[in-house]
mmCIF file of C-alpha atoms in Angstrom:
data_model
loop_
_atom_site.group_PDB
_atom_site.id
_atom_site.type_symbol
_atom_site.label_atom_id
_atom_site.label_comp_id
_atom_site.label_asym_id
_atom_site.label_seq_id
_atom_site.Cartn_x
_atom_site.Cartn_y
_atom_site.Cartn_z
ATOM 1 C CA MET A 1 195.901 195.164 150.553
ATOM 2 C CA ASP A 2 193.563 196.625 153.148
ATOM 3 C CA ASN A 3 191.326 193.578 152.890
ATOM 4 C CA ASN A 4 194.282 191.243 153.482
ATOM 5 C CA HIS A 5 195.423 193.343 156.420
ATOM 6 C CA THR A 6 191.935 193.235 157.926
ATOM 7 C CA LEU A 7 191.760 189.466 157.425
ATOM 8 C CA GLU A 8 195.118 188.984 159.182
ATOM 9 C CA GLU A 9 193.946 191.135 162.100
ATOM 10 C CA ASN A 10 190.749 189.102 162.417
ATOM 11 C CA VAL A 11 192.681 185.826 162.415
ATOM 12 C CA PHE A 12 195.121 187.185 165.014
ATOM 13 C CA THR A 13 192.224 188.384 167.178
ATOM 14 C CA LEU A 14 190.480 185.007 166.847
ATOM 15 C CA GLN A 15 193.629 183.191 167.997
ATOM 16 C CA THR A 16 194.453 185.542 170.867
ATOM 17 C CA ASP A 17 190.875 185.479 172.189
ATOM 18 C CA GLN A 18 190.977 181.714 172.627
ATOM 19 C CA PHE A 19 191.093 180.472 176.213
ATOM 20 C CA ILE A 20 192.661 177.253 174.897
ATOM 21 C CA SER A 21 195.129 177.603 172.020
ATOM 22 C CA ASN A 22 195.232 175.089 169.186
ATOM 23 C CA ASP A 23 198.535 173.636 170.427
ATOM 24 C CA ASP A 24 197.221 173.272 173.979
ATOM 25 C CA PHE A 25 194.031 171.729 172.618
ATOM 26 C CA GLN A 26 195.982 169.004 170.811
ATOM 27 C CA VAL A 27 197.835 168.143 174.030
ATOM 28 C CA ILE A 28 194.588 168.056 176.059
ATOM 29 C CA LYS A 29 192.823 166.053 173.357
ATOM 30 C CA LYS A 30 195.624 163.495 173.316
ATOM 31 C CA GLY A 31 195.385 162.976 177.075
ATOM 32 C CA LEU A 32 191.580 162.772 177.068
ATOM 33 C CA VAL A 33 191.405 160.323 174.139
ATOM 34 C CA PHE A 34 194.030 158.074 175.750
ATOM 35 C CA THR A 35 192.131 158.146 179.070
ATOM 36 C CA GLN A 36 188.861 157.389 177.283
ATOM 37 C CA MET A 37 190.461 154.413 175.548
ATOM 38 C CA PHE A 38 191.803 153.117 178.887
ATOM 39 C CA PHE A 39 188.382 153.240 180.563
ATOM 40 C CA SER A 40 186.647 151.751 177.517
ATOM 41 C CA ILE A 41 188.966 148.728 177.588
ATOM 42 C CA LEU A 42 188.563 148.546 181.366
ATOM 43 C CA GLY A 43 184.777 148.652 180.899
ATOM 44 C CA VAL A 44 184.836 145.734 178.463
ATOM 45 C CA ILE A 45 186.838 143.655 180.971
ATOM 46 C CA THR A 46 184.890 144.596 184.112
ATOM 47 C CA ASN A 47 181.467 144.197 182.526
ATOM 48 C CA ALA A 48 182.458 140.832 181.064
ATOM 49 C CA ILE A 49 183.304 139.820 184.639
ATOM 50 C CA ASN A 50 179.967 141.214 185.865
ATOM 51 C CA ILE A 51 178.053 139.228 183.253
ATOM 52 C CA ARG A 52 179.879 136.036 184.264
ATOM 53 C CA VAL A 53 179.175 136.653 187.961
ATOM 54 C CA PHE A 54 175.476 137.417 187.454
ATOM 55 C CA LEU A 55 175.149 134.298 185.318
ATOM 56 C CA LYS A 56 176.709 132.361 188.189
ATOM 57 C CA GLN A 57 174.115 133.815 190.555
ATOM 58 C CA GLY A 58 171.339 132.860 188.169
ATOM 59 C CA ALA A 59 170.381 135.701 185.856
ATOM 60 C CA THR A 60 166.666 134.860 185.917
ATOM 61 C CA THR A 61 166.325 134.015 189.623
ATOM 62 C CA SER A 62 165.110 137.509 190.562
ATOM 63 C CA SER A 63 164.021 140.744 188.947
ATOM 64 C CA THR A 64 167.047 142.509 190.440
ATOM 65 C CA ASN A 65 169.464 140.010 188.892
ATOM 66 C CA ILE A 66 167.834 140.478 185.499
ATOM 67 C CA ALA A 67 168.161 144.263 185.791
ATOM 68 C CA PHE A 68 171.817 144.070 186.851
ATOM 69 C CA MET A 69 172.531 141.615 184.028
ATOM 70 C CA GLY A 70 170.905 143.991 181.546
ATOM 71 C CA LEU A 71 172.884 146.908 182.964
ATOM 72 C CA SER A 72 176.163 144.976 182.573
ATOM 73 C CA ILE A 73 175.344 143.969 178.992
ATOM 74 C CA PHE A 74 174.464 147.536 178.008
ATOM 75 C CA ASP A 75 177.633 148.894 179.646
ATOM 76 C CA PHE A 76 179.742 146.183 177.986
ATOM 77 C CA PHE A 77 178.584 147.106 174.479
ATOM 78 C CA SER A 78 178.624 150.850 175.116
ATOM 79 C CA CYS A 79 182.331 150.544 176.047
ATOM 80 C CA PHE A 80 183.151 148.012 173.316
ATOM 81 C CA MET A 81 181.724 150.115 170.493
ATOM 82 C CA THR A 82 183.771 153.182 171.414
ATOM 83 C CA ILE A 83 187.184 151.498 171.227
ATOM 84 C CA PRO A 84 187.681 151.505 167.396
ATOM 85 C CA LEU A 85 186.937 155.229 167.157
ATOM 86 C CA GLN A 86 189.261 156.016 170.063
ATOM 87 C CA VAL A 87 192.056 153.975 168.470
ATOM 88 C CA CYS A 88 191.567 155.865 165.193
ATOM 89 C CA SER A 89 191.585 159.230 166.955
ATOM 90 C CA PHE A 90 194.638 158.364 169.029
ATOM 91 C CA VAL A 91 196.660 157.108 166.050
ATOM 92 C CA ASP A 92 195.608 160.151 164.039
ATOM 93 C CA ILE A 93 196.788 162.463 166.833
ATOM 94 C CA ILE A 94 200.141 160.712 167.331
ATOM 95 C CA GLU A 95 201.036 159.973 163.712
ATOM 96 C CA ASN A 96 198.961 162.661 161.979
ATOM 97 C CA TRP A 97 197.424 159.745 160.104
ATOM 98 C CA ARG A 98 195.227 161.042 157.256
ATOM 99 C CA GLN A 99 193.408 157.724 156.999
ATOM 100 C CA GLY A 100 192.095 158.308 160.509
ATOM 101 C CA TYR A 101 189.516 160.542 158.890
ATOM 102 C CA ILE A 102 188.208 157.556 156.905
ATOM 103 C CA CYS A 103 188.287 155.386 160.003
ATOM 104 C CA GLU A 104 186.195 157.882 161.947
ATOM 105 C CA HIS A 105 183.526 157.844 159.232
ATOM 106 C CA TYR A 106 183.358 154.062 159.221
ATOM 107 C CA ASN A 107 182.877 154.152 162.990
ATOM 108 C CA ALA A 108 179.962 156.584 162.774
ATOM 109 C CA TYR A 109 177.393 153.775 162.729
ATOM 110 C CA PRO A 110 178.820 151.814 165.697
ATOM 111 C CA MET A 111 178.893 155.090 167.656
ATOM 112 C CA ILE A 112 175.221 155.643 166.859
ATOM 113 C CA MET A 113 174.378 152.241 168.340
ATOM 114 C CA TYR A 114 176.701 152.999 171.264
ATOM 115 C CA ALA A 115 174.271 155.791 172.153
ATOM 116 C CA ALA A 116 171.393 153.273 172.164
ATOM 117 C CA PHE A 117 173.248 151.003 174.595
ATOM 118 C CA TYR A 118 174.326 153.860 176.839
ATOM 119 C CA ASN A 119 170.830 155.368 177.068
ATOM 120 C CA SER A 120 169.499 151.883 177.822
ATOM 121 C CA SER A 121 172.074 151.668 180.621
ATOM 122 C CA ILE A 122 170.901 155.013 182.028
ATOM 123 C CA TRP A 123 167.250 153.998 182.199
ATOM 124 C CA THR A 124 168.039 150.514 183.504
ATOM 125 C CA THR A 125 169.757 152.249 186.412
ATOM 126 C CA VAL A 126 166.644 154.390 186.849
ATOM 127 C CA TYR A 127 164.528 151.225 186.910
ATOM 128 C CA LEU A 128 166.824 149.633 189.517
ATOM 129 C CA SER A 129 166.536 152.676 191.762
ATOM 130 C CA ILE A 130 162.750 152.713 191.540
ATOM 131 C CA GLU A 131 162.492 148.952 192.060
ATOM 132 C CA LYS A 132 164.650 148.871 195.201
ATOM 133 C CA THR A 133 162.902 151.936 196.614
ATOM 134 C CA LEU A 134 159.558 150.180 196.202
ATOM 135 C CA CYS A 135 161.060 147.042 197.759
ATOM 136 C CA VAL A 136 161.858 149.104 200.830
ATOM 137 C CA MET A 137 158.474 150.836 200.933
ATOM 138 C CA ILE A 138 156.132 147.937 200.038
ATOM 139 C CA PRO A 139 158.253 144.773 200.275
ATOM 140 C CA LEU A 140 155.368 142.296 200.269
ATOM 141 C CA LYS A 141 153.475 143.767 197.327
ATOM 142 C CA ILE A 142 156.248 144.772 194.947
ATOM 143 C CA LYS A 143 157.667 141.253 194.581
ATOM 144 C CA HIS A 144 154.349 140.160 193.103
ATOM 145 C CA ILE A 145 154.193 143.165 190.765
ATOM 146 C CA LEU A 146 157.773 143.388 189.437
ATOM 147 C CA THR A 147 158.314 139.713 188.702
ATOM 148 C CA PRO A 148 161.360 138.506 186.718
ATOM 149 C CA LYS A 149 159.204 138.270 183.584
ATOM 150 C CA VAL A 150 157.930 141.844 183.978
ATOM 151 C CA THR A 151 161.455 143.148 184.608
ATOM 152 C CA PHE A 152 162.783 141.380 181.514
ATOM 153 C CA ARG A 153 160.052 142.953 179.400
ATOM 154 C CA ILE A 154 160.774 146.413 180.815
ATOM 155 C CA ILE A 155 164.506 146.084 180.093
ATOM 156 C CA MET A 156 163.816 144.879 176.548
ATOM 157 C CA PHE A 157 161.329 147.715 175.998
ATOM 158 C CA ILE A 158 163.950 150.269 177.106
ATOM 159 C CA PHE A 159 166.516 148.876 174.667
ATOM 160 C CA ILE A 160 164.076 148.606 171.738
ATOM 161 C CA LEU A 161 162.856 152.163 172.338
ATOM 162 C CA PHE A 162 166.349 153.652 172.186
ATOM 163 C CA SER A 163 167.404 151.384 169.308
ATOM 164 C CA ILE A 164 164.512 152.190 166.987
ATOM 165 C CA ASN A 165 165.237 155.902 166.719
ATOM 166 C CA ARG A 166 168.951 155.174 166.085
ATOM 167 C CA ILE A 167 168.064 152.678 163.351
ATOM 168 C CA LEU A 168 165.756 155.258 161.735
ATOM 169 C CA TYR A 169 168.609 157.759 161.829
ATOM 170 C CA MET A 170 171.057 155.306 160.218
ATOM 171 C CA ALA A 171 168.488 154.529 157.515
ATOM 172 C CA SER A 172 168.369 158.229 156.602
ATOM 173 C CA THR A 173 172.152 158.633 156.268
ATOM 174 C CA ARG A 174 174.756 157.305 153.874
ATOM 175 C CA ILE A 175 178.496 157.483 153.210
ATOM 176 C CA SER A 176 179.430 159.076 149.886
ATOM 177 C CA TRP A 177 182.940 158.990 148.435
ATOM 178 C CA TYR A 178 184.743 161.930 146.810
ATOM 179 C CA VAL A 179 188.264 162.801 145.673
ATOM 180 C CA ASP A 180 190.075 165.300 147.889
ATOM 181 C CA PRO A 181 191.947 167.705 145.543
ATOM 182 C CA GLU A 182 194.577 168.540 148.198
ATOM 183 C CA THR A 183 195.668 164.972 148.917
ATOM 184 C CA ASN A 184 194.312 163.220 145.827
ATOM 185 C CA LEU A 185 192.801 160.641 148.174
ATOM 186 C CA THR A 186 189.352 159.136 147.858
ATOM 187 C CA LEU A 187 187.657 160.082 151.121
ATOM 188 C CA PRO A 188 184.217 159.440 152.599
ATOM 189 C CA ASP A 189 181.632 162.056 153.400
ATOM 190 C CA PHE A 190 178.747 161.474 155.808
ATOM 191 C CA ILE A 191 175.517 162.534 154.067
ATOM 192 C CA GLU A 192 172.462 163.235 156.218
ATOM 193 C CA SER A 193 168.922 163.660 154.955
ATOM 194 C CA PRO A 194 166.694 166.502 156.276
ATOM 195 C CA PHE A 195 165.096 163.945 158.603
ATOM 196 C CA ALA A 196 168.514 163.012 159.979
ATOM 197 C CA ASN A 197 169.358 166.670 160.629
ATOM 198 C CA SER A 198 166.088 167.118 162.520
ATOM 199 C CA PHE A 199 166.774 163.933 164.444
ATOM 200 C CA VAL A 200 170.178 165.188 165.611
ATOM 201 C CA TYR A 201 168.628 168.422 166.894
ATOM 202 C CA TYR A 202 165.684 166.852 168.708
ATOM 203 C CA ASN A 203 167.744 163.942 170.012
ATOM 204 C CA SER A 204 170.270 166.358 171.515
ATOM 205 C CA LEU A 205 167.448 168.334 173.093
ATOM 206 C CA ILE A 206 165.287 165.436 174.327
ATOM 207 C CA SER A 207 167.581 162.476 174.935
ATOM 208 C CA THR A 208 170.877 164.113 175.873
ATOM 209 C CA THR A 209 169.483 167.039 177.871
ATOM 210 C CA ILE A 210 165.875 166.593 178.998
ATOM 211 C CA LEU A 211 165.727 162.823 179.548
ATOM 212 C CA SER A 212 169.142 162.707 181.227
ATOM 213 C CA SER A 213 168.034 165.492 183.593
ATOM 214 C CA VAL A 214 164.815 163.609 184.341
ATOM 215 C CA ALA A 215 166.864 160.460 185.014
ATOM 216 C CA ILE A 216 169.082 162.342 187.490
ATOM 217 C CA VAL A 217 166.042 163.740 189.322
ATOM 218 C CA ILE A 218 164.280 160.353 189.507
ATOM 219 C CA VAL A 219 167.360 158.482 190.719
ATOM 220 C CA THR A 220 168.196 161.177 193.272
ATOM 221 C CA ILE A 221 164.657 161.248 194.703
ATOM 222 C CA ALA A 222 164.435 157.437 194.755
ATOM 223 C CA THR A 223 167.785 157.158 196.547
ATOM 224 C CA ILE A 224 166.815 159.772 199.156
ATOM 225 C CA ILE A 225 163.528 157.977 199.846
ATOM 226 C CA MET A 226 165.393 154.668 200.107
ATOM 227 C CA ILE A 227 167.901 156.066 202.600
ATOM 228 C CA ASN A 228 165.164 157.673 204.726
ATOM 229 C CA LYS A 229 163.152 154.476 204.830
ATOM 230 C CA LEU A 230 166.251 152.457 205.658
ATOM 231 C CA ASN A 231 167.042 154.804 208.543
ATOM 232 C CA THR A 232 163.461 154.480 209.787
ATOM 233 C CA TYR A 233 163.698 150.691 209.769
ATOM 234 C CA GLN A 234 167.064 150.855 211.504
ATOM 235 C CA LYS A 235 165.591 152.968 214.318
ATOM 236 C CA TRP A 236 162.664 150.559 214.578
ATOM 237 C CA ARG A 237 165.011 147.552 214.878
ATOM 238 C CA THR A 238 167.141 149.340 217.488
ATOM 239 C CA LYS A 239 164.068 150.191 219.540
ATOM 240 C CA ASN A 240 162.723 146.655 219.399
ATOM 241 C CA ALA A 241 166.111 145.176 220.273
ATOM 242 C CA SER A 242 165.664 146.537 223.792
ATOM 243 C CA VAL A 243 162.247 144.942 224.205
ATOM 244 C CA ALA A 244 162.002 141.625 226.020
ATOM 245 C CA LEU A 245 161.985 138.489 223.862
ATOM 246 C CA SER A 246 158.539 137.551 225.075
ATOM 247 C CA SER A 247 157.181 140.919 224.112
ATOM 248 C CA SER A 248 158.711 140.596 220.665
ATOM 249 C CA ALA A 249 157.222 137.153 220.239
ATOM 250 C CA ALA A 250 153.803 138.524 221.078
ATOM 251 C CA SER A 251 153.867 140.883 218.089
ATOM 252 C CA SER A 252 152.124 139.679 214.966
ATOM 253 C CA ASP A 253 154.258 137.930 212.347
ATOM 254 C CA SER A 254 152.706 139.852 209.487
ATOM 255 C CA SER A 255 153.488 143.211 211.076
ATOM 256 C CA SER A 256 157.086 142.197 211.733
ATOM 257 C CA GLU A 257 157.557 140.897 208.223
ATOM 258 C CA THR A 258 156.205 144.074 206.759
ATOM 259 C CA LYS A 259 158.517 146.361 208.723
ATOM 260 C CA ARG A 260 161.611 144.214 208.987
ATOM 261 C CA MET A 261 164.417 144.342 206.446
ATOM 262 C CA SER A 262 166.723 141.365 206.338
ATOM 263 C CA SER A 263 170.461 141.863 206.166
ATOM 264 C CA LYS A 264 170.291 140.647 202.576
ATOM 265 C CA ASP A 265 167.819 143.403 201.662
ATOM 266 C CA ALA A 266 169.894 146.023 203.484
ATOM 267 C CA GLU A 267 172.997 144.928 201.582
ATOM 268 C CA MET A 268 171.166 145.084 198.262
ATOM 269 C CA VAL A 269 169.927 148.592 199.070
ATOM 270 C CA LYS A 270 173.487 149.648 199.855
ATOM 271 C CA PHE A 271 174.492 148.017 196.594
ATOM 272 C CA VAL A 272 171.981 150.065 194.589
ATOM 273 C CA ILE A 273 172.736 153.295 196.467
ATOM 274 C CA THR A 274 176.403 152.943 195.512
ATOM 275 C CA VAL A 275 175.585 152.385 191.843
ATOM 276 C CA THR A 276 173.130 155.270 191.685
ATOM 277 C CA CYS A 277 175.513 157.708 193.383
ATOM 278 C CA ILE A 278 178.154 156.953 190.728
ATOM 279 C CA PHE A 279 175.470 157.307 188.091
ATOM 280 C CA VAL A 280 174.256 160.716 189.296
ATOM 281 C CA ALA A 281 177.788 162.108 189.583
ATOM 282 C CA CYS A 282 178.861 160.993 186.086
ATOM 283 C CA LEU A 283 175.603 161.890 184.361
ATOM 284 C CA THR A 284 175.596 165.363 185.927
ATOM 285 C CA ILE A 285 178.990 165.999 184.314
ATOM 286 C CA SER A 286 177.429 165.163 180.928
ATOM 287 C CA HIS A 287 175.717 168.563 181.104
ATOM 288 C CA ILE A 288 179.074 170.374 180.931
ATOM 289 C CA PRO A 289 178.844 171.201 177.177
ATOM 290 C CA ALA A 290 175.457 172.883 177.568
ATOM 291 C CA THR A 291 176.721 174.795 180.626
ATOM 292 C CA VAL A 292 179.848 175.882 178.757
ATOM 293 C CA ILE A 293 177.806 177.149 175.808
ATOM 294 C CA LEU A 294 175.689 179.306 178.136
ATOM 295 C CA ALA A 295 178.512 180.537 180.374
ATOM 296 C CA ILE A 296 181.373 181.377 177.981
ATOM 297 C CA PRO A 297 181.136 183.826 175.060
ATOM 298 C CA GLY A 298 182.279 182.763 171.600
ATOM 299 C CA ILE A 299 181.327 179.125 172.127
ATOM 300 C CA SER A 300 180.352 177.465 168.855
ATOM 301 C CA VAL A 301 181.831 174.996 166.391
ATOM 302 C CA SER A 302 183.561 177.834 164.530
ATOM 303 C CA GLY A 303 183.736 180.458 167.303
ATOM 304 C CA SER A 304 186.838 181.858 168.961
ATOM 305 C CA ASN A 305 186.463 179.489 171.910
ATOM 306 C CA ARG A 306 185.581 176.400 169.868
ATOM 307 C CA ASN A 307 188.411 174.469 171.517
ATOM 308 C CA ILE A 308 186.718 174.795 174.914
ATOM 309 C CA LEU A 309 183.535 173.351 173.413
ATOM 310 C CA SER A 310 185.473 170.402 172.010
ATOM 311 C CA VAL A 311 187.238 169.806 175.337
ATOM 312 C CA SER A 312 183.906 169.895 177.170
ATOM 313 C CA TYR A 313 182.558 167.161 174.884
ATOM 314 C CA TYR A 314 185.696 165.053 175.362
ATOM 315 C CA ILE A 315 185.287 165.406 179.151
ATOM 316 C CA ARG A 316 181.594 164.483 178.892
ATOM 317 C CA PHE A 317 182.411 161.378 176.886
ATOM 318 C CA LEU A 318 185.183 160.445 179.321
ATOM 319 C CA PHE A 319 182.768 160.366 182.259
ATOM 320 C CA VAL A 320 180.291 158.405 180.162
ATOM 321 C CA VAL A 321 182.798 155.543 179.803
ATOM 322 C CA ILE A 322 183.910 155.924 183.428
ATOM 323 C CA ASN A 323 180.298 155.442 184.528
ATOM 324 C CA SER A 324 180.094 152.291 182.399
ATOM 325 C CA SER A 325 183.377 150.775 183.563
ATOM 326 C CA ILE A 326 183.821 151.151 187.339
ATOM 327 C CA ASN A 327 180.708 149.483 188.768
ATOM 328 C CA PHE A 328 182.622 146.231 189.254
ATOM 329 C CA PHE A 329 184.925 147.775 191.862
ATOM 330 C CA PHE A 330 181.974 148.936 193.959
ATOM 331 C CA TYR A 331 180.109 145.652 193.504
ATOM 332 C CA ILE A 332 183.041 143.667 194.847
ATOM 333 C CA ARG A 333 183.509 146.088 197.745
ATOM 334 C CA VAL A 334 179.874 146.388 198.831
ATOM 335 C CA SER A 335 178.099 143.104 198.067
ATOM 336 C CA THR A 336 178.930 139.906 199.951
ATOM 337 C CA ARG A 337 176.794 137.923 197.540
ATOM 338 C CA TYR A 338 178.706 139.350 194.569
ATOM 339 C CA LYS A 339 182.030 138.473 196.240
ATOM 340 C CA THR A 340 180.900 134.896 196.833
ATOM 341 C CA SER A 341 179.720 134.469 193.245
ATOM 342 C CA PHE A 342 182.907 136.112 191.944
ATOM 343 C CA VAL A 343 185.076 133.599 193.821
ATOM 344 C CA GLU A 344 182.907 130.729 192.535
ATOM 345 C CA ALA A 345 183.207 132.015 188.966
ATOM 346 C CA PHE A 346 186.940 132.781 189.234
ATOM 347 C CA PRO A 347 188.466 130.426 191.859
ATOM 348 C CA THR A 348 192.014 131.600 191.086
ATOM 349 C CA CYS A 349 191.080 135.061 192.409
ATOM 350 C CA SER A 350 189.893 133.795 195.801
ATOM 351 C CA ARG A 351 192.923 135.228 197.613
ATOM 352 C CA MET A 352 192.139 138.690 196.258
ATOM 353 C CA VAL A 353 188.664 138.809 197.839
ATOM 354 C CA SER A 354 187.836 138.821 201.537
ATOM 355 C CA ILE A 355 184.378 137.381 202.244
ATOM 356 C CA PRO A 356 182.874 138.083 205.698
ATOM 357 C CA GLN A 357 181.909 134.953 207.611
#
């Protein structure tokens, strides 16, 4: 009797100590899963448009086009592969559908490959930031170093690198079926080998935390350098605009070409700055779960504040799909070249886009 009384007190204490109750968690989860599903579908549509537009521009005409094409392909598949799991989760929440549990297990493997595509997207963005920063700093040299062929190989290397470790993980896992005595249903269980367990730990530490932090630092530094250089060139152009035409003509062509940025280059830099700013903001939010674990007591899978941990992961995943789905809207707002190619690829949408003359 005393043991039962103590157990009831512990359960009551566990429930009252929660910052987010179980009922509130279900409501929050429903809203977050629905929002995730919306942005995943949006990401499939917008990245399909991006791929069509970059093909119209000529995907292999420049190293930058190849990188943006790769980024769009990675974002397309990272959004596409999340939709089945989100549908399962949403139906399970609304209808209390027991088979949703089976559906989630079947979607474990696509979600593993989703991580490969998303990490490839992250480091393609890093590559774009570095490339355009070097284009600003050493415009004449970098075009001979980062050729379209070199860029293609770098993008492929990034994808292969992040795919191999996911494939090794999938090879060390299996789905085993068992009979649930409560429901009398045959249900799947996800079996992981010791290697797979170690992989999850080290992948969370290295890929999700360390590498993502390194990516944020690199992109931030590259963007700051790009902006500073762009401002320097702008001051140089303003100063030289006041110089007589004859004096300008007397300057050496090589010196002018080295320092001058064309309007096309300036637009592309603005293009990349916009993408990287979105990237930094969304990727920074991906560190919320780790911050929550450190800042709030009782945070664990089975702790009193486990619902906060779950919500933090749902929020992290939401901003992951947001990052992969909204680039189109900034492309079409910032880049004149993108607008022109968009109208050429989709003539019926010409009235929706204003192209500067």
